[in-house]
Tab-separated table of C-alpha atoms in Angstrom:
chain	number	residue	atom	x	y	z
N	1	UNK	CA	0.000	0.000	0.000
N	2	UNK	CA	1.361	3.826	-0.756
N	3	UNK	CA	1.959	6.239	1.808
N	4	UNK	CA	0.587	9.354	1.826
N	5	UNK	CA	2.719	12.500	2.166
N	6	UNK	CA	1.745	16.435	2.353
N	7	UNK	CA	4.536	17.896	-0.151
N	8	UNK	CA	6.820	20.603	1.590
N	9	UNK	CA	6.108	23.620	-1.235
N	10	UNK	CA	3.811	26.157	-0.395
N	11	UNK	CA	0.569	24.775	-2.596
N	12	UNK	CA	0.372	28.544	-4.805
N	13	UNK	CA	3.752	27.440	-6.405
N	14	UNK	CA	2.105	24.390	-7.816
N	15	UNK	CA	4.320	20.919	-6.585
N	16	UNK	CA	7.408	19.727	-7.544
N	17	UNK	CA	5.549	16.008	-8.609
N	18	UNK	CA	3.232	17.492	-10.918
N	19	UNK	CA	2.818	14.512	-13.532
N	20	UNK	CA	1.423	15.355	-16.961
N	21	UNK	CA	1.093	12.228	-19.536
N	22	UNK	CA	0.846	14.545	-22.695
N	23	UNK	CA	4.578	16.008	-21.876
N	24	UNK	CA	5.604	12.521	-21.905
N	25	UNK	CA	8.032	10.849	-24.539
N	26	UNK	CA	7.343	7.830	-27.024
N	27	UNK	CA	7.865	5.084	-26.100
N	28	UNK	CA	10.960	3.031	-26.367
N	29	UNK	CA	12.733	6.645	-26.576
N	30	UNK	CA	14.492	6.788	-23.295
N	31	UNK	CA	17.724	5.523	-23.455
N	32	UNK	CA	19.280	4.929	-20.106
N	33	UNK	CA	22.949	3.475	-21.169
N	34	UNK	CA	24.086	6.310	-22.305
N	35	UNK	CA	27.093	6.397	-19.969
N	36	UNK	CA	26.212	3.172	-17.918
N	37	UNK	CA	24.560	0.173	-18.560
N	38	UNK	CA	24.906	-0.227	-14.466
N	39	UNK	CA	22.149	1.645	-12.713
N	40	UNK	CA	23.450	2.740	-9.369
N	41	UNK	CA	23.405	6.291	-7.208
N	42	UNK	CA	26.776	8.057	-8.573
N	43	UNK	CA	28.658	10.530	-6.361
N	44	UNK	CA	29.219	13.666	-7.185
N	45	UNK	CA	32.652	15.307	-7.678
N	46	UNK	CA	33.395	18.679	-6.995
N	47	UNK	CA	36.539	19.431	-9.885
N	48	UNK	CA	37.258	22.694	-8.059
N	49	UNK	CA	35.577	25.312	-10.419
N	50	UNK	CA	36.073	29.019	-9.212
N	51	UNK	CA	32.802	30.308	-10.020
N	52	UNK	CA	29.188	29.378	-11.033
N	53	UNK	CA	26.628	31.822	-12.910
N	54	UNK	CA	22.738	31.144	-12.360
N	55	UNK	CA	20.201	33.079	-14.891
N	56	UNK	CA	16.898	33.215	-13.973
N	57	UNK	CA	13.404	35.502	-14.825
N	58	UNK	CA	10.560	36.094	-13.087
N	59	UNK	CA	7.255	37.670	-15.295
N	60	UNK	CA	4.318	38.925	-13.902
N	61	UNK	CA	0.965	39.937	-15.477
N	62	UNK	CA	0.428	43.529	-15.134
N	63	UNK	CA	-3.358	43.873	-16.376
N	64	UNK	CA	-5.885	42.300	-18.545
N	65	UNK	CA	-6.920	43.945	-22.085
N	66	UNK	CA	-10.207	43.802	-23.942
N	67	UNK	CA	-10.129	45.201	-27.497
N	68	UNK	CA	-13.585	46.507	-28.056
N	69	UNK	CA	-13.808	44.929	-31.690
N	70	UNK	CA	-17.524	45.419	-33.343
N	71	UNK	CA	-17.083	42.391	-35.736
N	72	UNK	CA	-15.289	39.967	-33.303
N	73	UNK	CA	-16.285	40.834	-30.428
N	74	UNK	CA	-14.544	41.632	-27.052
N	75	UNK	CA	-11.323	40.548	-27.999
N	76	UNK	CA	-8.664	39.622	-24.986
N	77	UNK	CA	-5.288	40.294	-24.516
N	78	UNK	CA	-2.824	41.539	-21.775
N	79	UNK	CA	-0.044	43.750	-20.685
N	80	UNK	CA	3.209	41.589	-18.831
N	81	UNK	CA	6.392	42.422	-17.744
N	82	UNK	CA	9.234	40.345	-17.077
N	83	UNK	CA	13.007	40.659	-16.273
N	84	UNK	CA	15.565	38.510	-16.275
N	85	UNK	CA	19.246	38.568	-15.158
N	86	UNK	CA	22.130	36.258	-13.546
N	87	UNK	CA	23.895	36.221	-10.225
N	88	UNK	CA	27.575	34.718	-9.570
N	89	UNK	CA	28.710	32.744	-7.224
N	90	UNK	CA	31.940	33.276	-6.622
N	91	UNK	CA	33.854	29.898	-4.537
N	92	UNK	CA	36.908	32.107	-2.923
N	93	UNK	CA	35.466	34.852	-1.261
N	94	UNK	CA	32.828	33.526	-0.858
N	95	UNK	CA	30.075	35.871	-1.978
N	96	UNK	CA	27.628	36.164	-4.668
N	97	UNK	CA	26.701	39.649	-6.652
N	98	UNK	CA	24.359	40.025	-9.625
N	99	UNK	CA	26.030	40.364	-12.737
N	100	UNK	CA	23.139	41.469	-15.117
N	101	UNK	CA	19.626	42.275	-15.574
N	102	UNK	CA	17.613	43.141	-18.055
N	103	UNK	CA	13.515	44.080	-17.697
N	104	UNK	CA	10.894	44.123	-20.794
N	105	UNK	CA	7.357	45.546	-21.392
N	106	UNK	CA	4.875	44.005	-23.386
N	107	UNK	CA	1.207	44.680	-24.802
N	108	UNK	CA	0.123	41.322	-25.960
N	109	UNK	CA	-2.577	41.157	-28.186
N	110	UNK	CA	-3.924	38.530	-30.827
N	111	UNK	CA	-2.247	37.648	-34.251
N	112	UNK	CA	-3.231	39.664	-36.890
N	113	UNK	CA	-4.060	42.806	-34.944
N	114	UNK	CA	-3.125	45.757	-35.929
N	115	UNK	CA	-3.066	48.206	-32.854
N	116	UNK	CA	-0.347	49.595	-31.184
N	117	UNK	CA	-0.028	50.025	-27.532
N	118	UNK	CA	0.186	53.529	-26.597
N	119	UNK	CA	3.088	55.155	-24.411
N	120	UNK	CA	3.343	54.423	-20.966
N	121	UNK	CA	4.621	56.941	-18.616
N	122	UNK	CA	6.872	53.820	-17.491
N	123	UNK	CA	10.678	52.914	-18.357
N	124	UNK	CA	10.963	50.679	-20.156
N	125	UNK	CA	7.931	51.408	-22.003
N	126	UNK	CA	5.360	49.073	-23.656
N	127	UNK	CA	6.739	46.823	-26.762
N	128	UNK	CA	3.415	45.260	-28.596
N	129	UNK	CA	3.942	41.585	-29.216
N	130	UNK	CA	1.514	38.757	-30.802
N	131	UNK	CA	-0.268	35.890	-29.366
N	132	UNK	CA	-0.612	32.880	-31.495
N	133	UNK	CA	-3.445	30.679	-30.919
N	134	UNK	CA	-7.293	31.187	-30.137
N	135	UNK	CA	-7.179	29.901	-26.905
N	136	UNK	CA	-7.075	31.723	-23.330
N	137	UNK	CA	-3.848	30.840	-21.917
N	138	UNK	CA	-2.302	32.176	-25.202
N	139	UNK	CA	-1.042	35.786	-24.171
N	140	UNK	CA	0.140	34.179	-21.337
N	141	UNK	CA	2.454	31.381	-23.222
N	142	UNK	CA	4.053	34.446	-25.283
N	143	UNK	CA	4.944	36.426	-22.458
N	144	UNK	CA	6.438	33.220	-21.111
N	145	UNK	CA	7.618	32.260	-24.543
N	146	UNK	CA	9.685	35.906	-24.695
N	147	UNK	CA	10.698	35.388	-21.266
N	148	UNK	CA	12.451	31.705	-21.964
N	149	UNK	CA	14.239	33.188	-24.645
N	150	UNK	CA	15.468	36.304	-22.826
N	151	UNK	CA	17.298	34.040	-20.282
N	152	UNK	CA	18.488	31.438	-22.801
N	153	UNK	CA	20.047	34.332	-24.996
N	154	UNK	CA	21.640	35.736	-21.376
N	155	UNK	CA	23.011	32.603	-20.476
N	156	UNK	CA	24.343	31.731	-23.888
N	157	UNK	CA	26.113	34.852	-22.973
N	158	UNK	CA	27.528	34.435	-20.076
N	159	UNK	CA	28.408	30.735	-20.590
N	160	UNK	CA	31.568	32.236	-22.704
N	161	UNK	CA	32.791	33.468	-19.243
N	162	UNK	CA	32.435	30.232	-17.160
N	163	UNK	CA	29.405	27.595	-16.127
N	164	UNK	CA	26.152	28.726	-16.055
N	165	UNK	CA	23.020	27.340	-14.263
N	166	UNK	CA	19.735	28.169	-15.531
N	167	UNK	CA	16.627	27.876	-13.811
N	168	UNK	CA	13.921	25.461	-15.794
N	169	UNK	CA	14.791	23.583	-19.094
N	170	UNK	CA	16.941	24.379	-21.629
N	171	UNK	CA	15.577	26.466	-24.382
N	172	UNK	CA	18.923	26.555	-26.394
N	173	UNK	CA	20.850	23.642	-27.167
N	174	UNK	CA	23.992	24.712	-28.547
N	175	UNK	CA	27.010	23.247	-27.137
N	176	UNK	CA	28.274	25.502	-24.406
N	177	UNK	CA	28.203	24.854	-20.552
N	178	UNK	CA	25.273	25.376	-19.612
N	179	UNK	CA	23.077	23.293	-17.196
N	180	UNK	CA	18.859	23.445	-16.773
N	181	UNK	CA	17.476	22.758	-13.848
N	182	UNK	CA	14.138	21.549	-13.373
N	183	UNK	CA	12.530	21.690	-10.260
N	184	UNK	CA	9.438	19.831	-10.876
N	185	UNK	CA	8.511	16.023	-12.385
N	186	UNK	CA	6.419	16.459	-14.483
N	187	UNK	CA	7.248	13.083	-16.290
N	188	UNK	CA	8.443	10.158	-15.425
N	189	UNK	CA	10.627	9.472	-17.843
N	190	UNK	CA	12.347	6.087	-16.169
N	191	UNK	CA	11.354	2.315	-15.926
N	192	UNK	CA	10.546	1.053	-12.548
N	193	UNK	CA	13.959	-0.124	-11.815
N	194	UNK	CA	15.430	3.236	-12.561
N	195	UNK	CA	13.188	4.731	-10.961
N	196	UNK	CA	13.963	3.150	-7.510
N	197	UNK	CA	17.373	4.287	-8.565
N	198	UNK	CA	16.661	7.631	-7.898
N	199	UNK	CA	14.377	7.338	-4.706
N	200	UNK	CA	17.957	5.856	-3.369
N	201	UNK	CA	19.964	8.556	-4.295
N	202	UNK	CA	21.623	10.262	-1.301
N	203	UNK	CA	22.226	13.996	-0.846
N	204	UNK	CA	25.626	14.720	-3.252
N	205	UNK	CA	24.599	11.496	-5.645
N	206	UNK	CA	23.207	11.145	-9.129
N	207	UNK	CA	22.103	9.191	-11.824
N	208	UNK	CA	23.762	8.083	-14.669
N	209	UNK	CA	22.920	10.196	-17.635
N	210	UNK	CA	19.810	9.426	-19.903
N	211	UNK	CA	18.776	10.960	-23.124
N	212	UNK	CA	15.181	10.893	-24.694
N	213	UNK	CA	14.330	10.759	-28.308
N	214	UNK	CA	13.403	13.919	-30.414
N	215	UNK	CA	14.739	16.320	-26.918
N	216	UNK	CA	18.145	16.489	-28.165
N	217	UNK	CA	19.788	16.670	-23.968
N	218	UNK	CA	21.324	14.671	-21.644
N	219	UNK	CA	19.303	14.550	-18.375
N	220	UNK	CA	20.348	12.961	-14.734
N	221	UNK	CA	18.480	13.672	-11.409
N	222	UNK	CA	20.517	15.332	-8.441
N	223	UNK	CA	19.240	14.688	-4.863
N	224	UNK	CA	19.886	18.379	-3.147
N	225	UNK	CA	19.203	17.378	0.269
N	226	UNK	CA	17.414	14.942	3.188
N	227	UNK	CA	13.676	16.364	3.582
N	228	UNK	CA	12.438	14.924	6.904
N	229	UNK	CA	9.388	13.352	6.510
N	230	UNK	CA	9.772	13.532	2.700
N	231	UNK	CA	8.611	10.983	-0.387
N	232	UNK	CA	11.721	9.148	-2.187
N	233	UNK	CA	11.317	11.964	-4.764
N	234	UNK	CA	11.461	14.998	-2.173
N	235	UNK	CA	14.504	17.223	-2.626
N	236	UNK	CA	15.257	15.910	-6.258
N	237	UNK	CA	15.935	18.054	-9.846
N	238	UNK	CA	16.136	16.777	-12.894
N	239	UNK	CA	19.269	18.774	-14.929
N	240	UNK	CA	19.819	18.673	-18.424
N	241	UNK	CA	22.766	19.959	-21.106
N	242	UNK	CA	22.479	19.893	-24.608
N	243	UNK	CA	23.560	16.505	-26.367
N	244	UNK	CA	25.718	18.641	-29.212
N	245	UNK	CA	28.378	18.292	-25.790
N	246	UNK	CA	31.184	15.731	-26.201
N	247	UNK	CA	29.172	13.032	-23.359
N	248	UNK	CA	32.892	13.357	-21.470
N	249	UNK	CA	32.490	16.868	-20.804
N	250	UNK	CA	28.460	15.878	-19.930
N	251	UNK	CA	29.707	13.298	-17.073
N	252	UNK	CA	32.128	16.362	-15.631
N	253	UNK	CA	29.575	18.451	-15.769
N	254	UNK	CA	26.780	16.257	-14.026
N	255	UNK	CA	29.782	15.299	-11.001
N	256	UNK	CA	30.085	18.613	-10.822
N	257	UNK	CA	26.448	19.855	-10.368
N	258	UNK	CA	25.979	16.488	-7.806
N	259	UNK	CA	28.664	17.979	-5.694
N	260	UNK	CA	27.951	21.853	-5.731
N	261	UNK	CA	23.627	22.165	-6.283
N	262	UNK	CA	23.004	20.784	-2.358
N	263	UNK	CA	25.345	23.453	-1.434
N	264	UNK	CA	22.663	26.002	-2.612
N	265	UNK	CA	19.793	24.359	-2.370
N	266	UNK	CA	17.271	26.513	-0.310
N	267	UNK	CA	15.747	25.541	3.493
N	268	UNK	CA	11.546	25.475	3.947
N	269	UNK	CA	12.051	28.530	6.726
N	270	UNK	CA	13.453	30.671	4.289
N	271	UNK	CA	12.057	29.925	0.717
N	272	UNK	CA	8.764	28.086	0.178
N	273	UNK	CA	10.023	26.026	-2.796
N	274	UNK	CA	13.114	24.684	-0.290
N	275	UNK	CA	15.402	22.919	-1.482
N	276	UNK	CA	14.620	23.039	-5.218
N	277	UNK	CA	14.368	26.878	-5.249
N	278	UNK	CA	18.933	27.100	-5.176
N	279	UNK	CA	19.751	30.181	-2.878
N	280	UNK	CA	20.832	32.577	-5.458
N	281	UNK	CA	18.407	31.915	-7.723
N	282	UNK	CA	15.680	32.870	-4.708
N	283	UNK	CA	17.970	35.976	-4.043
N	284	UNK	CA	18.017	36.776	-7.879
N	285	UNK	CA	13.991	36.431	-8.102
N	286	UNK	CA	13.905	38.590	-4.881
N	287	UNK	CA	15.866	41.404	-6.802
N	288	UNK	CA	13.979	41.184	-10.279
N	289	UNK	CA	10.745	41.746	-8.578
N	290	UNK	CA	12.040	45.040	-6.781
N	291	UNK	CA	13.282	45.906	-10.213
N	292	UNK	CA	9.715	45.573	-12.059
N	293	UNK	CA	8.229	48.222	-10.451
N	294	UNK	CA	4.949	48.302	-7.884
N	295	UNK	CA	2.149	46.523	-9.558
N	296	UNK	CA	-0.423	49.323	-8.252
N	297	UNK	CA	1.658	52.482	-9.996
N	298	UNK	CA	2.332	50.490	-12.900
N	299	UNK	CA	-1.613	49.731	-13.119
N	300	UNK	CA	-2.076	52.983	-12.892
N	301	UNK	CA	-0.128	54.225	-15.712
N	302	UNK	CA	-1.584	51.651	-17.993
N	303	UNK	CA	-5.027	52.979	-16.959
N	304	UNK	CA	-4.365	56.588	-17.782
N	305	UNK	CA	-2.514	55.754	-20.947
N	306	UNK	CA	-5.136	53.581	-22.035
N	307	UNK	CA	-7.532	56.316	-20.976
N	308	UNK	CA	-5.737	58.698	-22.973
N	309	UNK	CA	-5.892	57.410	-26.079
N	310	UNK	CA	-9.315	57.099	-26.167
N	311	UNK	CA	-10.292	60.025	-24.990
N	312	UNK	CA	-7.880	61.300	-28.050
């Protein structure tokens, strides 16, 4: 019989086992043997790197539109803002200190429309961007879609300095050192056997590497710490680097992240997606919120520019 468990996350982040059987892969498309045929928990190995980069964004929604369209109808749309930047980690000092940020406005409004957003009495201003697709959640997905690619163009950046962890999946896949981190299982991806693997892993240990077809990464599952009265799956990520990597420098990489990740990873009295949330990525988010500006004024300048133009 299963045992029941309360998860540790706050329940308005979602959970970090959130399974979803249309994400999942074909199947016969995992392939497990990439680097061992041998299933076992893997230590991790810290190689001594001086300093690690993490990129993350945070977006939020800033206000609902309705375009007052006689032939369509009320049409829907919204205004979002997100910003992303990346905070370093430097090993020697030891101290971390944000490195970049970068914040974007955007109207988003249906394919095929034709207005443009007015000023906004805001810097940065209002860029006007389309949503494709007729459904609800579609303004949404592009201000998340513009978001992904903001941070995958940063770290893609910043991954000619030195290692880079980003938080979520990859959205590039270009051979540079760069790792994704995903926080929640959405999939299991794994056999049975495999699977009990990675219940057993201890804090420090991995997996061997897997890859699965038509994704084009490597993936291996971390465990970033003990949760006390936690499922086998409770303090685990999933990372990922892009399979155009020689599968040496992948294996490196993954000892490293085993070794370093539970380092960082976050405690339930000071972030409510402990341990998965990493500690500088919860400082970054902190910062980039600051940075966006207070929901309430910014409402208010969309109102009166909004206002504005009408009135005009």
């Amino acid at each position: 019989m299963s045992r029941i468990f309360v998860e540790g996350w706050a329940p308005s982040y979602g959970a970090p086992l959130d399974p979803d059987e249309a994400l999942a892969p074909a199947e016969g498309t995992v392939d497990a043997a990439v680097e061992t045929s041998s299933w076992a928990p893997i230590d991790g190995e810290d190689d001594g790197i001086d300093a690690v980069t993490f990129v993350d964004g945070v977006r939020r929604i800033d206000a609902r539109l309705i375009l007052e369209d006689p032939d369509a109808g009320p049409v829907p749309g919204l205004c979002g803002t997100f910003a992303v930047g990346a905070v370093t980690w430097d090993r020697a000092e030891p101290r971390s200190r944000i490195v970049a940020e970068r914040i974007e406005r955007w109207a988003v409004l249906p394919a095929g429309r034709e207005e443009i957003f007015p000023d906004v009495d805001l810097r940065p201003g209002y860029g006007t961007m389309a949503a494709h697709g007729d459904d609800p959640s579609a303004p949404v997905r592009a201000l998340q879609s513009a978001m992904r690619s903001a941070e995958a163009h940063l770290a893609a950046a910043l991954s000619q300095e030195g290692f880079v962890i980003a938080d979520g999946p990859l959205a590039e896949l270009a051979p540079r050192p760069v790792v994704g981190t995903v926080k929640s299982h959405r999939v299991m991806y794994l056999d049975p056997e495999r699977n009990r693997v990675v219940g057993a892993l201890a804090r420090g240990q991995r997996t061997p590497l897997f890859t699965f077809g038509g994704y084009a990464r490597y993936s291996w599952y971390v465990r970033l710490a003990d949760v006390p009265d936690g499922h086998a799956w409770s303090g685990v990520v999933r990372c990922e680097a892009a399979q155009t990597l020689p599968i040496a420098d992948v294996i490196a990489i993954a000892g490293r992240t085993a070794a370093l990740l539970p380092i960082v990873a976050s405690e339930a009295h000071v972030d409510p997606r402990a341990p998965q949330n990493l500690v500088p990525i919860g400082g970054l988010e902190r910062v980039l919120r600051h940075r966006i500006g207070d929901p309430g004024l910014v409402l208010r300048r969309l109102r009166e520019a909004v206002s504005e133009r009408r009135a005009s």
